[in-house]
PDB file of C-alpha atoms in Angstrom:
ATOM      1  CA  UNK A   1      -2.385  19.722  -6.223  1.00  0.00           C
ATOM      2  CA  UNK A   2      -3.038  17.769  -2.952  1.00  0.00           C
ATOM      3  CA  UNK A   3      -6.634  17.941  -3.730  1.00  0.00           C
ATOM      4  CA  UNK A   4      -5.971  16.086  -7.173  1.00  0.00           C
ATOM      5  CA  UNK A   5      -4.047  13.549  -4.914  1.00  0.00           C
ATOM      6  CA  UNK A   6      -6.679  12.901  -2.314  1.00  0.00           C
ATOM      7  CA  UNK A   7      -9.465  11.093  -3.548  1.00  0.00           C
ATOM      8  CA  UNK A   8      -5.654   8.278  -4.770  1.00  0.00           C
ATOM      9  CA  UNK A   9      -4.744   8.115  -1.129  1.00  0.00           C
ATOM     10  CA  UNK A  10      -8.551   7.446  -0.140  1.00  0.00           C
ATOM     11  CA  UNK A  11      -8.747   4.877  -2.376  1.00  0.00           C
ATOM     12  CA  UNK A  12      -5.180   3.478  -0.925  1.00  0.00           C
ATOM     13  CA  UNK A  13      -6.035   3.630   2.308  1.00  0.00           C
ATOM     14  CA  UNK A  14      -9.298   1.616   1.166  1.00  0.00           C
ATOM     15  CA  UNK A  15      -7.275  -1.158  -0.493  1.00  0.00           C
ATOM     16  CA  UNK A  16      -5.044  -1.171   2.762  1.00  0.00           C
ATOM     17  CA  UNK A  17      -7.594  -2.106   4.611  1.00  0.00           C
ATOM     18  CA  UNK A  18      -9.655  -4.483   2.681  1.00  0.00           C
ATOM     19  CA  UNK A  19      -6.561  -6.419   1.907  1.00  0.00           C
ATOM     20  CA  UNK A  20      -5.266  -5.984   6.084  1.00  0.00           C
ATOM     21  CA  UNK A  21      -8.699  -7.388   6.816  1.00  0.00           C
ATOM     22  CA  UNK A  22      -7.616 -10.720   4.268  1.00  0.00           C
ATOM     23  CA  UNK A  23      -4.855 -10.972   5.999  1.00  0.00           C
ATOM     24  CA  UNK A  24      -5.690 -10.788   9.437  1.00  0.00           C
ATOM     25  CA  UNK A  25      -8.789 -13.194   8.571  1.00  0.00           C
ATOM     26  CA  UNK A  26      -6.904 -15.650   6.999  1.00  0.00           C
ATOM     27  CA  UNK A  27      -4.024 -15.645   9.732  1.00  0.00           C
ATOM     28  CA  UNK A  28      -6.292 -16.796  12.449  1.00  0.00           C
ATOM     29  CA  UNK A  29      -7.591 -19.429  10.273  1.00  0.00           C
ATOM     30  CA  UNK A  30      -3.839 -20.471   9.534  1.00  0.00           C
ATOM     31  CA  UNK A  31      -3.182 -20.072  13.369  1.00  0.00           C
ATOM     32  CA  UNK A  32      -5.975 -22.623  14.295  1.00  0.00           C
ATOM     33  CA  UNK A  33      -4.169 -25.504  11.972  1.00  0.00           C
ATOM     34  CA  UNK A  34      -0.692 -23.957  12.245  1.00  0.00           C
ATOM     35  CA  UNK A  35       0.390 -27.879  13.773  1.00  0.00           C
ATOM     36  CA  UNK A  36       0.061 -29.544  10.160  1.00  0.00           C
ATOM     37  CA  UNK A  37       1.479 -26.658   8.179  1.00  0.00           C
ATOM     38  CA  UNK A  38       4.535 -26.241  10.342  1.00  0.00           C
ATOM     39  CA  UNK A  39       4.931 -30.414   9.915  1.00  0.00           C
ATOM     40  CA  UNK A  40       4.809 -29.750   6.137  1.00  0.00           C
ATOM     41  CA  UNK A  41       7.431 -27.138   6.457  1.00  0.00           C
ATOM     42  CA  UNK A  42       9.720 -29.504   8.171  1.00  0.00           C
ATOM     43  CA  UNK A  43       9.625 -31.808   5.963  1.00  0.00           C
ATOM     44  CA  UNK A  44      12.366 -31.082   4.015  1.00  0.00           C
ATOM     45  CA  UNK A  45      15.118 -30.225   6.762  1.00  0.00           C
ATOM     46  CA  UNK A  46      13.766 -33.552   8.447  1.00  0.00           C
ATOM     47  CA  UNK A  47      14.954 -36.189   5.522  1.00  0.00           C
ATOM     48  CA  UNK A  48      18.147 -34.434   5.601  1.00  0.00           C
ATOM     49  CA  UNK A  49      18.575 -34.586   9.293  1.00  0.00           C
ATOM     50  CA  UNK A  50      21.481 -37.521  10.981  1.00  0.00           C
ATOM     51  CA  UNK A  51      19.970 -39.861  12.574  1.00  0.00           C
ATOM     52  CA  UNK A  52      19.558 -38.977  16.552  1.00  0.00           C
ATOM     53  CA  UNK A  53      19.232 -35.423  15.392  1.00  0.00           C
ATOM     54  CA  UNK A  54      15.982 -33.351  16.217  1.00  0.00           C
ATOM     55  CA  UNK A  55      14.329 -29.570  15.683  1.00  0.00           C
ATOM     56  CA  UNK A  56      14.712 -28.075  18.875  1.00  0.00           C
ATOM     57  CA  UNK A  57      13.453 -24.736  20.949  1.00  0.00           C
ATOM     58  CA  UNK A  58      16.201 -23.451  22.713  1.00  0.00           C
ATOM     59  CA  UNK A  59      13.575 -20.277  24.069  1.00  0.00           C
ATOM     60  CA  UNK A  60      10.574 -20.724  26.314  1.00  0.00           C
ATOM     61  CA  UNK A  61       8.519 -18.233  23.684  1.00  0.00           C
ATOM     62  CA  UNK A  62      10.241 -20.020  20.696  1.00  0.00           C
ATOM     63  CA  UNK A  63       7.429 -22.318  19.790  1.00  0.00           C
ATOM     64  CA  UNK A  64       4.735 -19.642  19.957  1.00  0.00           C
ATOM     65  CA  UNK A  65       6.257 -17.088  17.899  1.00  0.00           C
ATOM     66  CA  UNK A  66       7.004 -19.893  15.643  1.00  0.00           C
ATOM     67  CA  UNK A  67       3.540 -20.685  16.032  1.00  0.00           C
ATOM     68  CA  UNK A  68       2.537 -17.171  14.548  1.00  0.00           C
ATOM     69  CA  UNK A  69       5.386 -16.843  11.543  1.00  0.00           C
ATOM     70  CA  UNK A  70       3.561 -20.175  10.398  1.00  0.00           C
ATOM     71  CA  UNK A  71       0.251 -18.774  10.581  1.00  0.00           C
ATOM     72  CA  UNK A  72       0.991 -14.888   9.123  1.00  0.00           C
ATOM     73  CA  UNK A  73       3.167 -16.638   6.173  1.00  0.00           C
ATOM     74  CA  UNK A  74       0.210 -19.271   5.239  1.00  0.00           C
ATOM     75  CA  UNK A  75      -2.418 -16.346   5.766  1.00  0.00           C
ATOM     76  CA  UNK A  76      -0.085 -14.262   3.478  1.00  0.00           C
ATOM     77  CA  UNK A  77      -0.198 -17.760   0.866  1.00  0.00           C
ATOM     78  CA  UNK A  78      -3.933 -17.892   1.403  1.00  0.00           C
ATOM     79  CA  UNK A  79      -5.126 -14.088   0.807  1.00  0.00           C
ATOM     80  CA  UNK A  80      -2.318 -13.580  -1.682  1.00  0.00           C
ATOM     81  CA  UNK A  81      -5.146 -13.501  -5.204  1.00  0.00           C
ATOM     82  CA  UNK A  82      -7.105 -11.239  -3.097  1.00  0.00           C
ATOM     83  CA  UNK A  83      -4.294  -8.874  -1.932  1.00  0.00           C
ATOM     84  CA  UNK A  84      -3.280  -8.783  -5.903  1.00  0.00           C
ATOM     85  CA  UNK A  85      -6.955  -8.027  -6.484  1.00  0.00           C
ATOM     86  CA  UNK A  86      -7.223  -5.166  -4.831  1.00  0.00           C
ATOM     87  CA  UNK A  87      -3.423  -3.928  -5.925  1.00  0.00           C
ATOM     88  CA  UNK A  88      -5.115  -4.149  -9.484  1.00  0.00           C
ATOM     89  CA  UNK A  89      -8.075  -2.116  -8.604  1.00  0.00           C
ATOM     90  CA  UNK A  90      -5.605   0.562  -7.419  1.00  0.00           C
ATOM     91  CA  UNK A  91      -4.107   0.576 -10.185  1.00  0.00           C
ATOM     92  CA  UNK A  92      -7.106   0.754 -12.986  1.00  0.00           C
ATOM     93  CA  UNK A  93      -8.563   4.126 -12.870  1.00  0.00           C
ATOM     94  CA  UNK A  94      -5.141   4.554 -14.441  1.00  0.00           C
ATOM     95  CA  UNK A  95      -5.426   2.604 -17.074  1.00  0.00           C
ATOM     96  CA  UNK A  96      -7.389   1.993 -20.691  1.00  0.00           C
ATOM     97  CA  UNK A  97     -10.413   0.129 -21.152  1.00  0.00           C
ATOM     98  CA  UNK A  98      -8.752  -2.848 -23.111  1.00  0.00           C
ATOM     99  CA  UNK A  99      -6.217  -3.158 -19.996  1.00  0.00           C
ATOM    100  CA  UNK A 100      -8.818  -2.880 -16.982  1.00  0.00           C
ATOM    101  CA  UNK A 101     -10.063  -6.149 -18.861  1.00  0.00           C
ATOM    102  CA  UNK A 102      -6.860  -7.901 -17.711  1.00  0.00           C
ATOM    103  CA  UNK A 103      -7.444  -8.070 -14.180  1.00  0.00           C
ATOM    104  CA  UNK A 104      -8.095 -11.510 -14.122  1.00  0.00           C
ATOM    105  CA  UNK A 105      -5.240 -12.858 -16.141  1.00  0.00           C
ATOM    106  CA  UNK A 106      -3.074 -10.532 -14.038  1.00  0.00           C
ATOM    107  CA  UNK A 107      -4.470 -12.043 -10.557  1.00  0.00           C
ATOM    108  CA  UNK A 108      -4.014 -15.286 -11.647  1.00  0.00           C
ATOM    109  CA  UNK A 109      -0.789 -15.057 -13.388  1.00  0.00           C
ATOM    110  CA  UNK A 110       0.633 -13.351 -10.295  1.00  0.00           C
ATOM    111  CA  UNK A 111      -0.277 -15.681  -8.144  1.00  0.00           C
ATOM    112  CA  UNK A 112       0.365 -19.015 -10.034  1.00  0.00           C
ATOM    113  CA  UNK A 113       3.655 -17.957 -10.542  1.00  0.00           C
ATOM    114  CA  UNK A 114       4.081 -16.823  -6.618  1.00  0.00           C
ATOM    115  CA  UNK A 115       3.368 -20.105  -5.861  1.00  0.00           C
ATOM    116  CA  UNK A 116       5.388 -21.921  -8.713  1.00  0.00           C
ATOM    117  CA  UNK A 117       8.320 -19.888  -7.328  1.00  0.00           C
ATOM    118  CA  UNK A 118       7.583 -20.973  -3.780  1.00  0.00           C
ATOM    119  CA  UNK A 119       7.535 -25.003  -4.669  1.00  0.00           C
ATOM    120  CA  UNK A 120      10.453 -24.443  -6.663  1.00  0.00           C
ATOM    121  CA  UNK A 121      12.408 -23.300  -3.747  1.00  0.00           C
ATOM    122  CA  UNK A 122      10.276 -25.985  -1.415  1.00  0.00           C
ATOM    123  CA  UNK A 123      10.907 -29.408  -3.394  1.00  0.00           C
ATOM    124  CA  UNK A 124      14.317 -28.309  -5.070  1.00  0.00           C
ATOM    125  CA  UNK A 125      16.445 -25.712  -3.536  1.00  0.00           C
ATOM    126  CA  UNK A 126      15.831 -25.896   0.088  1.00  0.00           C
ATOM    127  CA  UNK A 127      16.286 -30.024   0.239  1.00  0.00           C
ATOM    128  CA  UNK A 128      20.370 -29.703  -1.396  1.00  0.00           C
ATOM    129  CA  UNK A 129      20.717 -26.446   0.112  1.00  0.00           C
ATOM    130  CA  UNK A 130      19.813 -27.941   3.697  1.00  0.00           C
ATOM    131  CA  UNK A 131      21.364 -31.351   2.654  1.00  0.00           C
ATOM    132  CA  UNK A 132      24.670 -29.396   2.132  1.00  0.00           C
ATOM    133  CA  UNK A 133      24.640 -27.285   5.092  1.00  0.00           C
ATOM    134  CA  UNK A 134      23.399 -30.456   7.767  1.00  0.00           C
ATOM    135  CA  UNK A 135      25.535 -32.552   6.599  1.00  0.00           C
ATOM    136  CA  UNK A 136      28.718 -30.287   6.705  1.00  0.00           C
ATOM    137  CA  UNK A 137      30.787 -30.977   9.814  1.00  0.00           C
ATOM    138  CA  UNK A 138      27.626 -33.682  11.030  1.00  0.00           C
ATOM    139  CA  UNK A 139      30.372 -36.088  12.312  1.00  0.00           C
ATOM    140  CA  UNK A 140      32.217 -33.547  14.226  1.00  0.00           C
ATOM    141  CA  UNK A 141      28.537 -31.899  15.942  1.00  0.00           C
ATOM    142  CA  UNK A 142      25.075 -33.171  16.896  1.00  0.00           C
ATOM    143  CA  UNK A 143      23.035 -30.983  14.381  1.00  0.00           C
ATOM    144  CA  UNK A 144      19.853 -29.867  16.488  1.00  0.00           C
ATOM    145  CA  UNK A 145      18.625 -26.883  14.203  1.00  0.00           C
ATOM    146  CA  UNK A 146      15.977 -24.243  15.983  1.00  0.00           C
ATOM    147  CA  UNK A 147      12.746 -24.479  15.015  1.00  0.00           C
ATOM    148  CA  UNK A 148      12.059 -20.825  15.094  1.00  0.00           C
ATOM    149  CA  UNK A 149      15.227 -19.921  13.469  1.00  0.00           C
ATOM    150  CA  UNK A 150      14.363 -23.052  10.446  1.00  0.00           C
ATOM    151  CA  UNK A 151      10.861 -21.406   9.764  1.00  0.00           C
ATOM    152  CA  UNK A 152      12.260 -17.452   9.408  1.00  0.00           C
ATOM    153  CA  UNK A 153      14.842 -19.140   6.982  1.00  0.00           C
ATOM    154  CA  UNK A 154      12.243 -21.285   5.523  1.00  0.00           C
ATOM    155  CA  UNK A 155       9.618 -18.485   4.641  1.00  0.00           C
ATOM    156  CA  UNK A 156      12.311 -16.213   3.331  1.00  0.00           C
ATOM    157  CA  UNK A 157      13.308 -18.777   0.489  1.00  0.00           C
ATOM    158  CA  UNK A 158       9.639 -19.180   0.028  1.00  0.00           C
ATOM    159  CA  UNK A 159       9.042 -15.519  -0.490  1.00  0.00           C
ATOM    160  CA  UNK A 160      11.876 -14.541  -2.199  1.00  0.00           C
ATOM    161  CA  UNK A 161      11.386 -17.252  -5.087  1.00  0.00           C
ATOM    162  CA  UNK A 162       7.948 -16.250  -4.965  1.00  0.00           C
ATOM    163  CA  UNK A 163       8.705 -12.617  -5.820  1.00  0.00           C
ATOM    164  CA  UNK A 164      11.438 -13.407  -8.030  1.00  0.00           C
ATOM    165  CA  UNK A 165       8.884 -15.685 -10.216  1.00  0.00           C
ATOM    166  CA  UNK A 166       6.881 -12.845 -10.497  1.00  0.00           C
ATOM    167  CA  UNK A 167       9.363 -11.194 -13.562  1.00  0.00           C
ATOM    168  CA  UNK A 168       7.419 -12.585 -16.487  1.00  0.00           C
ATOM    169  CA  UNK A 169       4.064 -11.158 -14.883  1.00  0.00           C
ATOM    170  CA  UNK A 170       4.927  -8.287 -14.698  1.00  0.00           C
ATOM    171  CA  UNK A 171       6.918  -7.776 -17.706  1.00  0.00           C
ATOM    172  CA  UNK A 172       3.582  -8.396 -19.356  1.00  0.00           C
ATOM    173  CA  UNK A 173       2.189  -6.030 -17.197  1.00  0.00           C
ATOM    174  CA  UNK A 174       4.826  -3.059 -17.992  1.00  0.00           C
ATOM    175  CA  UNK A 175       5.007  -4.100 -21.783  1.00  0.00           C
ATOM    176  CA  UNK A 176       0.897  -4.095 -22.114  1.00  0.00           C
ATOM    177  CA  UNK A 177       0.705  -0.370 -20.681  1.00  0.00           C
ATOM    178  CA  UNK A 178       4.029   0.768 -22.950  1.00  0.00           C
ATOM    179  CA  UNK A 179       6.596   1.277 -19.912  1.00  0.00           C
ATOM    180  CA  UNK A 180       8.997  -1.262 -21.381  1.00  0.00           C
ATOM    181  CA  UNK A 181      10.047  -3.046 -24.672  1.00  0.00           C
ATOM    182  CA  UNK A 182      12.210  -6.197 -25.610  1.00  0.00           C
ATOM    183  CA  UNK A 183      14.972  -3.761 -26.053  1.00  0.00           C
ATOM    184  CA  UNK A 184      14.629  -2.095 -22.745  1.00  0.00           C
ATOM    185  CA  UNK A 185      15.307  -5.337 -21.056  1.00  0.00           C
ATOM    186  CA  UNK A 186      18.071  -6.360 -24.220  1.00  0.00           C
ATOM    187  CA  UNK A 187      19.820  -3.719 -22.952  1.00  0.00           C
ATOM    188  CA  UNK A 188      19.654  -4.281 -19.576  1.00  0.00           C
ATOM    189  CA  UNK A 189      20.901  -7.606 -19.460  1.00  0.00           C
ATOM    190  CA  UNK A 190      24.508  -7.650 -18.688  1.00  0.00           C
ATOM    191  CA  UNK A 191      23.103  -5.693 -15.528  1.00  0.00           C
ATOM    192  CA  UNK A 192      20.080  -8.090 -14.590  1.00  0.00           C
ATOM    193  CA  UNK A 193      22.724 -10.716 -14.537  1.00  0.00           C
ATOM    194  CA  UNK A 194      24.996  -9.334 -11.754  1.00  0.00           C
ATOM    195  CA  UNK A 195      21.952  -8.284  -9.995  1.00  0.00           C
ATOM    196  CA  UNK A 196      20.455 -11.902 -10.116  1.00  0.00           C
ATOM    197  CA  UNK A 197      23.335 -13.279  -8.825  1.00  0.00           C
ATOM    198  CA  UNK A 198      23.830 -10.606  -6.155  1.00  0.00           C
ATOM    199  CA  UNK A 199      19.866 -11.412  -5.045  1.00  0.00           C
ATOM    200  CA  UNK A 200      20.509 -15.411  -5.157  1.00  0.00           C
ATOM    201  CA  UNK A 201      23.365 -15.059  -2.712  1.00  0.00           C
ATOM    202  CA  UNK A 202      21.405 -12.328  -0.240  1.00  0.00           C
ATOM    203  CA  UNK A 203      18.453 -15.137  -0.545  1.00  0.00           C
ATOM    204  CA  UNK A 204      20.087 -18.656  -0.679  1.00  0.00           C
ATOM    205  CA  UNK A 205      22.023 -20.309   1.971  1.00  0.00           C
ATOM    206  CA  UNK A 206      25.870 -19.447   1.442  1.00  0.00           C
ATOM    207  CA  UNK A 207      26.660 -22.227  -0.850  1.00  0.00           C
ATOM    208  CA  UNK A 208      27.220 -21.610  -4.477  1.00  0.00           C
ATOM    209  CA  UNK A 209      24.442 -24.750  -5.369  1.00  0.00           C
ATOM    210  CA  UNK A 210      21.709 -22.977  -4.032  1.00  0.00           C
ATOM    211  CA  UNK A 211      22.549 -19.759  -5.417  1.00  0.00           C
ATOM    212  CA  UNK A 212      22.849 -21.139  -8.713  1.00  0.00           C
ATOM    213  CA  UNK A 213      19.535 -22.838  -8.045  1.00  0.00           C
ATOM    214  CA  UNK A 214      18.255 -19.754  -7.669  1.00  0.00           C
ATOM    215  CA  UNK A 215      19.838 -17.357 -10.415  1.00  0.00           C
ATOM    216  CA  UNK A 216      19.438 -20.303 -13.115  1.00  0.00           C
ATOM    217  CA  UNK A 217      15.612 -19.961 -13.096  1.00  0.00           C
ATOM    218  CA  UNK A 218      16.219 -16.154 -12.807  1.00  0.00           C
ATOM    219  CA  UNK A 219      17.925 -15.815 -16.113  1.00  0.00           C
ATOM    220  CA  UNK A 220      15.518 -18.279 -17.949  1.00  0.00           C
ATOM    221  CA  UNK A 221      12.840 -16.258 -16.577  1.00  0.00           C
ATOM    222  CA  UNK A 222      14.298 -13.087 -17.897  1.00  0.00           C
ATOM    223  CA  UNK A 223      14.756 -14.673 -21.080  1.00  0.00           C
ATOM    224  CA  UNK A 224      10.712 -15.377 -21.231  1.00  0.00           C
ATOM    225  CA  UNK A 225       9.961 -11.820 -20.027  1.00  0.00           C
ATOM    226  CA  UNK A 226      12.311 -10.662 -23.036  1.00  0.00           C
ATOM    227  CA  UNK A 227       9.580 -12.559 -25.146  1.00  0.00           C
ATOM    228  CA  UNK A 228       7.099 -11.161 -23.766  1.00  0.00           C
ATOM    229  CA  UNK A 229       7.920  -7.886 -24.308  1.00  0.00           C
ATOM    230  CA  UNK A 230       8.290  -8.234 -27.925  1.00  0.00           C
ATOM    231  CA  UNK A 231       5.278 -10.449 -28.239  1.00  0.00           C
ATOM    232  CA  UNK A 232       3.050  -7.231 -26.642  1.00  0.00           C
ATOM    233  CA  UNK A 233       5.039  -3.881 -26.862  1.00  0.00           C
ATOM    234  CA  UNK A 234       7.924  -4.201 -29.833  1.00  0.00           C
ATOM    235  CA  UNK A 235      10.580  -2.084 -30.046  1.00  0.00           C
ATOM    236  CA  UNK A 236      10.706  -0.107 -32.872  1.00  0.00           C
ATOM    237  CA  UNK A 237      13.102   2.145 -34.773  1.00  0.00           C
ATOM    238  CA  UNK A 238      12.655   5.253 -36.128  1.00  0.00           C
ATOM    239  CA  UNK A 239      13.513   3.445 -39.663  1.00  0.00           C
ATOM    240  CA  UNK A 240      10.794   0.957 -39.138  1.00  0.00           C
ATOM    241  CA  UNK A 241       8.359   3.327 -38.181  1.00  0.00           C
ATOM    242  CA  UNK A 242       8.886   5.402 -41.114  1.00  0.00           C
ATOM    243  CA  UNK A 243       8.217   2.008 -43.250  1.00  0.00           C
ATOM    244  CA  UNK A 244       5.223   1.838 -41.494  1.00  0.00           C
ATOM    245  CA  UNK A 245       4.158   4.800 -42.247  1.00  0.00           C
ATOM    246  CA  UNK A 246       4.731   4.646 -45.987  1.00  0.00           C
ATOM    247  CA  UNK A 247       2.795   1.214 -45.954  1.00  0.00           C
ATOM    248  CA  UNK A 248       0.242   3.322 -43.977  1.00  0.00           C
ATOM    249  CA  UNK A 249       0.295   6.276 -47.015  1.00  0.00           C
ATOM    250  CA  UNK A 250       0.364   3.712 -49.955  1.00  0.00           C
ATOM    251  CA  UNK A 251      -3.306   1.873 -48.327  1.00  0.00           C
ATOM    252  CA  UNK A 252      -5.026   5.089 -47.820  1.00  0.00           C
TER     253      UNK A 252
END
C-alpha cells in the first residue's frame, strides 16, 4: 500500500517546493518595494483617520516585521497563478482527459476571483468597517492605530475574501469531476447560511456592517455556484433517469 502512495507524496513534495521556491522568489522582490505597497495598504485607514491622528510603531522591531508581512502577503498575491498551477498538476494524474484540459480556465478562474474577493474587501468593506471603528469614541481618544497590528488585520480581510470568492471556482471544479450536484448544495443551504455568517463575523471587524458586507456576497456567490452545478453535473432522479433510458431504448 505505501508503495502505491509513494511515487503521490514524491510528486507533493515536488509541487511543495516548486511553488516554496515562487514564493520565496517573489517575497524578496515584494521586500525590495515593500515602501509603496505598504502606502497602498494604508490608504484606506488613512481617509478615515481624525485629523492630527497618525499610524504609529509602538515596538522598536514593529516596522520591520511589518516590513516582511507586506512583502510575504504581496509575494503570496504575486505567485498565487503559479501556486494554483502546480496544485492543478497535483491533482491531474487523477483526473480524465477532457478535465486535465481545464487547467487553464481553473488557474485563471481561481485567481481572478482571489483577487476580485481581495478588492472587494479593499475598496468596500475595509473603508466603512474602519470608518466605523475610527470614528467610534474619536472625540473621547486620539486614535493612533499600529502599523503592524493595521497590516495583520489588513491581510486577513484580504485573504479571507479572497478564499471565500473562490466558492464558484470550485463548485465548477467539484461539479465537472461528479463530487457534487445543484441538489447537494440545495440541500445544504439552510447550513451554508449559518456558516457564512459565522465566517463573516470570525473575519470582519465586530460590527454587524462589515459582516453583512461580507456574508451578502457569500450568499450571492452560493447562489451562482448552485448554477453552476446544474449547468455541469445535474441532479438527477431515479424517475428521470429511467425516462432517459426509455428515450435511450426507443433511438436504438
Amino acid at each position: 500500500m505505501f508503495e502505491d502512495i509513494k511515487p503521490h507524496i514524491a510528486d507533493l513534495r515536488k509541487r511543495l517546493v516548486y511553488s516554496s521556491i515562487a514564493l520565496v522568489l517573489a517575497f524578496f522582490a515584494c521586500f525590495s518595494v515593500y515602501e509603496p505597497i505598504l502606502n497602498w495598504m494604508m490608504v484606506p485607514v488613512e481617509a478615515v483617520l481624525p485629523e492630527g491622528s497618525m499610524m504609529v510603531a509602538i515596538e522598536v522591531q514593529e516596522t520591520f516585521f511589518t516590513a516582511l508581512k507586506v512583502a510575504f502577503f504581496s509575494g503570496f498575491l504575486v505567485s498565487l497563478p503559479f501556486i494554483l498551477w502546480q496544485l492543478w498538476l497535483f491533482l491531474a494524474p487523477g483526473l480524465y482527459d477532457n478535465e486535465k484540459k481545464l487547467v487553464v480556465p481553473f488557474v485563471v478562474g481561481a485567481s481572478t476571483m482571489f483577487f476580485v474577493g481581495s478588492a472587494f474587501a479593499y475598496y468596500v468593506v475595509i473603508p466603512y468597517g474602519f470608518a466605523f471603528l475610527i470614528n467610534f469614541g474619536s472625540t473621547v481618544v486620539s486614535v493612533m492605530p499600529s502599523i503592524g497590528k493595521y497590516v495583520s488585520f489588513f491581510t486577513k480581510l484580504l485573504f479571507g475574501f479572497g478564499i471565500a470568492f473562490e466558492l464558484p471556482v470550485f463548485t465548477f471544479f467539484l461539479a465537472i469531476i461528479g463530487l457534487v450536484t445543484d441538489k447537494t448544495l440545495k440541500d445544504f443551504f439552510k447550513y451554508a447560511i449559518v456558516l457564512i455568517f459565522v465566517v463573516s463575523a470570525l473575519l470582519t471587524p465586530p460590527d454587524v456592517l462589515t459582516q453583512f458586507l461580507m456574508a451578502g456576497p457569500l450568499i450571492l456567490l452560493y447562489g451562482v455556484s448552485i448554477l453552476i452545478a446544474k449547468a455541469f453535473n445535474p441532479y438527477k432522479n431515479e424517475n428521470d433517469e429511467e425516462y432517459d433510458e426509455e428515450l435511450e431504448d426507443h433511438d436504438n
